[in-house]
CSV table of C-alpha atoms in Angstrom, one decimal:
chain,number,residue,atom,x,y,z
A,711,ASP,CA,-1.1,-9.0,18.4
A,712,ALA,CA,2.1,-9.0,16.3
A,713,GLY,CA,1.9,-7.3,13.0
A,714,VAL,CA,3.7,-8.2,9.8
A,715,ILE,CA,7.4,-8.6,10.6
A,716,GLN,CA,10.0,-7.9,8.0
A,717,SER,CA,13.8,-8.3,8.1
A,718,PRO,CA,16.2,-6.9,7.7
A,719,ARG,CA,15.0,-3.3,8.2
A,720,HIS,CA,18.0,-2.0,6.3
A,721,GLU,CA,20.4,-3.7,3.9
A,722,VAL,CA,23.4,-2.2,2.1
A,723,THR,CA,25.1,-4.5,-0.4
A,724,GLU,CA,27.3,-4.3,-3.4
A,725,MET,CA,26.2,-4.8,-7.0
A,726,GLY,CA,26.2,-8.5,-7.9
A,727,GLN,CA,25.5,-9.8,-4.4
A,728,GLU,CA,22.5,-11.9,-3.5
A,729,VAL,CA,19.9,-10.2,-1.3
A,730,THR,CA,17.2,-12.1,0.7
A,731,LEU,CA,14.3,-10.2,2.3
A,732,ARG,CA,12.1,-12.0,4.8
A,733,CYS,CA,8.5,-11.6,5.9
A,734,LYS,CA,6.4,-13.1,8.6
A,735,PRO,CA,2.7,-12.4,7.9
A,736,ILE,CA,0.0,-12.0,10.5
A,737,SER,CA,-1.1,-15.4,11.8
A,738,GLY,CA,-4.2,-16.6,10.1
A,739,HIS,CA,-4.0,-14.4,7.1
A,740,ASP,CA,-4.4,-16.2,3.8
A,741,TYR,CA,-2.8,-13.6,1.5
A,742,LEU,CA,0.7,-12.2,1.3
A,743,PHE,CA,1.9,-9.4,-0.9
A,744,TRP,CA,5.3,-8.0,-1.8
A,745,TYR,CA,5.4,-4.4,-2.8
A,746,ARG,CA,8.3,-2.2,-3.9
A,747,GLN,CA,8.4,1.6,-3.3
A,748,THR,CA,10.7,3.9,-5.2
A,749,MET,CA,10.6,7.6,-5.9
A,750,MET,CA,10.2,7.1,-9.6
A,751,ARG,CA,7.6,4.4,-9.7
A,752,GLY,CA,5.8,4.8,-6.3
A,753,LEU,CA,4.3,1.6,-4.8
A,754,GLU,CA,4.3,-1.4,-7.1
A,755,LEU,CA,2.9,-4.8,-6.5
A,756,LEU,CA,5.5,-7.4,-7.3
A,757,ILE,CA,3.8,-10.7,-6.4
A,758,TYR,CA,1.1,-12.1,-4.2
A,759,PHE,CA,0.4,-15.5,-2.6
A,760,ASN,CA,-2.9,-17.1,-1.6
A,761,ASN,CA,-2.5,-20.0,0.9
A,762,ASN,CA,1.3,-20.1,0.1
A,763,VAL,CA,0.7,-20.4,-3.7
A,764,PRO,CA,1.9,-17.6,-6.0
A,765,ILE,CA,-1.1,-16.2,-7.7
A,766,ASP,CA,0.2,-13.3,-9.7
A,767,ASP,CA,3.8,-12.5,-10.3
A,768,SER,CA,3.4,-10.2,-13.2
A,769,GLY,CA,4.9,-7.4,-11.3
A,770,MET,CA,8.2,-9.1,-10.7
A,771,PRO,CA,10.6,-7.0,-12.8
A,772,GLU,CA,12.8,-9.7,-14.2
A,773,ASP,CA,14.3,-13.2,-13.6
A,774,ARG,CA,16.7,-11.8,-11.0
A,775,PHE,CA,13.8,-11.6,-8.7
A,776,SER,CA,12.2,-14.6,-7.1
A,777,ALA,CA,9.8,-15.1,-4.2
A,778,LYS,CA,8.8,-18.1,-2.2
A,779,MET,CA,6.4,-19.0,0.6
A,780,PRO,CA,7.3,-22.4,2.0
A,781,ASN,CA,4.7,-22.2,4.7
A,782,ALA,CA,1.9,-20.0,6.0
A,783,SER,CA,4.2,-18.0,8.3
A,784,PHE,CA,7.2,-17.2,6.2
A,785,SER,CA,8.0,-15.7,2.8
A,786,THR,CA,11.2,-14.6,1.1
A,787,LEU,CA,12.0,-12.2,-1.7
A,788,LYS,CA,15.3,-12.9,-3.3
A,789,ILE,CA,17.3,-10.7,-5.7
A,790,GLN,CA,20.3,-12.4,-7.5
A,791,PRO,CA,22.3,-10.7,-8.7
A,792,SER,CA,21.4,-7.3,-7.3
A,793,GLU,CA,21.8,-4.1,-9.2
A,794,PRO,CA,21.8,-0.4,-8.1
A,795,ARG,CA,18.4,0.1,-9.7
A,796,ASP,CA,17.0,-2.4,-7.2
A,797,SER,CA,17.5,0.1,-4.4
A,798,ALA,CA,14.1,0.7,-2.9
A,799,VAL,CA,11.9,0.0,0.1
A,800,TYR,CA,10.3,-3.4,-0.1
A,801,PHE,CA,7.1,-3.9,1.8
A,802,CYS,CA,5.4,-7.1,2.8
A,803,ALA,CA,1.7,-7.1,3.5
A,804,SER,CA,-0.9,-9.7,4.5
A,805,SER,CA,-4.6,-9.8,4.6
A,806,PRO,CA,-7.2,-12.4,5.7
A,807,ARG,CA,-9.4,-14.0,3.1
A,808,THR,CA,-11.9,-11.4,1.8
A,809,GLY,CA,-15.4,-11.8,3.1
A,810,VAL,CA,-14.2,-12.9,6.5
A,811,ARG,CA,-16.6,-11.3,9.0
A,812,GLY,CA,-15.2,-8.2,10.4
A,813,HIS,CA,-12.5,-7.8,7.8
A,814,THR,CA,-12.6,-4.4,6.3
A,815,GLY,CA,-10.5,-5.2,3.3
A,816,GLU,CA,-7.3,-3.5,4.0
A,817,LEU,CA,-3.8,-4.8,3.8
A,818,PHE,CA,-1.6,-4.9,6.8
A,819,PHE,CA,1.8,-3.7,6.0
A,820,GLY,CA,5.2,-4.4,7.6
A,821,GLU,CA,7.6,-1.6,8.3
A,822,GLY,CA,9.5,-2.3,5.1
A,823,SER,CA,13.1,-3.3,4.2
A,824,ARG,CA,15.2,-0.5,2.8
A,825,LEU,CA,17.6,-1.9,0.3
A,826,THR,CA,20.6,0.0,-1.0
A,827,VAL,CA,22.7,-1.6,-3.8
A,828,LEU,CA,26.0,0.2,-4.3
B,648,ALA,CA,-7.0,-1.6,-16.2
B,649,GLN,CA,-7.3,0.3,-13.0
B,650,LYS,CA,-5.5,3.5,-12.2
B,651,VAL,CA,-5.3,6.0,-9.3
B,652,THR,CA,-4.2,9.5,-9.7
B,653,GLN,CA,-3.2,11.9,-7.0
B,654,ALA,CA,-2.5,15.1,-8.9
B,655,GLN,CA,-1.1,16.9,-5.9
B,656,THR,CA,2.5,15.7,-5.3
B,657,GLU,CA,3.2,18.1,-2.4
B,658,ILE,CA,1.0,20.4,-0.2
B,659,SER,CA,2.3,22.7,2.5
B,660,VAL,CA,-0.1,24.3,5.0
B,661,VAL,CA,0.2,26.1,8.3
B,662,GLU,CA,-1.1,24.4,11.4
B,663,LYS,CA,-4.8,24.7,12.0
B,664,GLU,CA,-5.6,25.1,8.3
B,665,ASP,CA,-7.9,22.7,6.6
B,666,VAL,CA,-6.5,20.7,3.7
B,667,THR,CA,-8.0,18.5,1.1
B,668,LEU,CA,-6.1,15.7,-0.7
B,669,ASP,CA,-7.5,14.8,-4.1
B,670,CYS,CA,-7.8,11.3,-5.5
B,671,VAL,CA,-9.3,10.3,-8.9
B,672,TYR,CA,-9.6,6.7,-10.0
B,673,GLU,CA,-10.3,4.7,-13.1
B,674,THR,CA,-11.9,1.2,-13.1
B,675,ARG,CA,-14.1,-0.9,-15.3
B,676,ASP,CA,-15.5,-2.8,-12.4
B,677,THR,CA,-18.8,-1.9,-10.9
B,678,THR,CA,-17.7,-3.3,-7.5
B,679,TYR,CA,-14.5,-1.9,-6.1
B,680,TYR,CA,-13.0,-0.6,-2.9
B,681,LEU,CA,-11.1,2.6,-2.2
B,682,PHE,CA,-8.6,3.1,0.5
B,683,TRP,CA,-6.5,5.8,2.1
B,684,TYR,CA,-3.1,5.0,3.7
B,685,LYS,CA,-0.8,7.3,5.7
B,686,GLN,CA,3.0,7.0,5.5
B,687,PRO,CA,4.6,9.0,8.3
B,688,PRO,CA,8.3,9.8,8.2
B,689,SER,CA,9.0,6.5,10.0
B,690,GLY,CA,8.0,4.8,6.8
B,691,GLU,CA,5.3,2.3,7.7
B,692,LEU,CA,2.0,2.3,5.9
B,693,VAL,CA,-1.0,2.9,8.1
B,694,PHE,CA,-4.5,2.1,7.0
B,695,LEU,CA,-7.0,5.0,7.4
B,696,ILE,CA,-10.2,4.1,5.7
B,697,ARG,CA,-11.9,1.8,3.2
B,698,ARG,CA,-15.0,2.6,1.1
B,699,ASN,CA,-16.9,0.3,-1.2
B,700,SER,CA,-18.4,1.4,-4.4
B,701,PHE,CA,-22.0,0.9,-3.2
B,702,ASP,CA,-21.7,3.3,-0.3
B,703,GLU,CA,-21.4,7.0,-1.2
B,704,GLN,CA,-22.0,8.3,2.2
B,705,ASN,CA,-19.4,10.7,3.4
B,706,GLU,CA,-17.5,9.6,6.5
B,707,ILE,CA,-16.1,11.6,9.3
B,708,SER,CA,-13.6,10.4,11.9
B,709,GLY,CA,-12.4,13.1,14.2
B,710,ARG,CA,-10.6,15.7,12.1
B,711,TYR,CA,-10.6,13.4,9.1
B,712,SER,CA,-13.4,13.3,6.5
B,713,TRP,CA,-13.8,11.6,3.2
B,714,ASN,CA,-15.9,12.6,0.2
B,715,PHE,CA,-16.7,9.8,-2.2
B,716,GLN,CA,-18.4,10.8,-5.5
B,717,LYS,CA,-18.9,8.1,-8.1
B,718,SER,CA,-20.1,10.6,-10.7
B,719,THR,CA,-16.6,12.2,-10.8
B,720,SER,CA,-14.7,9.0,-9.8
B,721,SER,CA,-13.2,10.8,-6.9
B,722,PHE,CA,-12.4,9.9,-3.3
B,723,ASN,CA,-11.1,13.0,-1.6
B,724,PHE,CA,-9.7,13.3,1.9
B,725,THR,CA,-10.0,16.4,4.1
B,726,ILE,CA,-8.1,17.1,7.3
B,727,THR,CA,-9.7,19.8,9.4
B,728,ALA,CA,-7.5,21.9,11.7
B,729,SER,CA,-4.3,20.3,10.5
B,730,GLN,CA,-1.6,19.5,13.0
B,731,VAL,CA,2.2,19.0,12.6
B,732,VAL,CA,1.7,15.3,13.4
B,733,ASP,CA,-0.4,15.1,10.2
B,734,SER,CA,2.8,15.6,8.2
B,735,ALA,CA,3.2,12.5,6.1
B,736,VAL,CA,2.7,11.0,2.6
B,737,TYR,CA,-0.9,10.0,2.0
B,738,PHE,CA,-1.8,7.3,-0.6
B,739,CYS,CA,-5.1,6.6,-2.2
B,740,ALA,CA,-5.6,3.0,-3.4
B,741,LEU,CA,-8.1,1.0,-5.4
B,742,SER,CA,-9.0,-2.7,-5.2
B,743,GLU,CA,-11.3,-4.3,-7.8
B,744,ALA,CA,-13.8,-6.9,-6.8
B,745,PRO,CA,-12.0,-8.1,-3.7
B,746,TYR,CA,-14.9,-10.4,-2.8
B,747,ASN,CA,-14.1,-12.9,-5.4
B,748,ASN,CA,-11.2,-14.4,-3.4
B,749,ALA,CA,-8.7,-12.8,-5.8
B,750,GLY,CA,-7.2,-11.0,-2.9
B,751,ASN,CA,-7.0,-7.3,-2.1
B,752,MET,CA,-4.5,-6.4,-4.8
B,753,LEU,CA,-4.2,-2.7,-4.3
B,754,THR,CA,-3.3,-0.2,-7.0
B,755,PHE,CA,-1.8,2.9,-5.3
B,756,GLY,CA,-1.7,6.5,-6.5
B,757,GLY,CA,1.5,8.3,-6.5
B,758,GLY,CA,1.0,9.8,-3.1
B,759,THR,CA,0.6,13.4,-1.8
B,760,ARG,CA,3.3,14.7,0.6
B,761,LEU,CA,1.6,16.9,3.2
B,762,MET,CA,3.8,19.2,5.2
B,763,VAL,CA,2.1,21.0,8.1
B,764,LYS,CA,4.2,23.8,9.5
B,765,PRO,CA,3.8,25.2,13.0
């Protein structure tokens, strides 16, 4: 089975440019999460969706960040305009609805998108 | 508010030594779940184990074992006879009341970097 797929794996851009990160969750999973990993702040939850609807975006750092989930198989995280402090690894994760038989409660992570803003 | 603390930022051992990674958590919920994830040098996050707050039985899986103690709010991870391939960053994480359809929002600790030298 295919896992969570993220693209691009690496992105280098200049300050002020728009960045779009993409995620394809595991088919059938109801929840999708965007996390950011930096040396200073570790792993932080940015936003999560349930059935394509944003539930909690309190972790989104500022208005420059936006996330969408137009359908069950695709989500984007956009940064516009990007700044050097946005440099990080961005992880997408998905999970089935909790309580589903056999589900042990873990999140399934993609391989991450490493963003460098110069 | 929930919090996970991994006091050991970095541990270095020689192959075949046993090593314990500490995890202390804070939560107001009586129902919660604890997780350990491994992040090898390749960068992905790999699920290792989940424990619910009602089950304090220790668990062993091969060279890995976990000690959950509610009295001290700790969920420690021991690797027996460590190997070079165990070198990675290990994250402890907490999810509160995931069975209320709120999704498995994980709060991660800062991680412990384990280096196993040959």
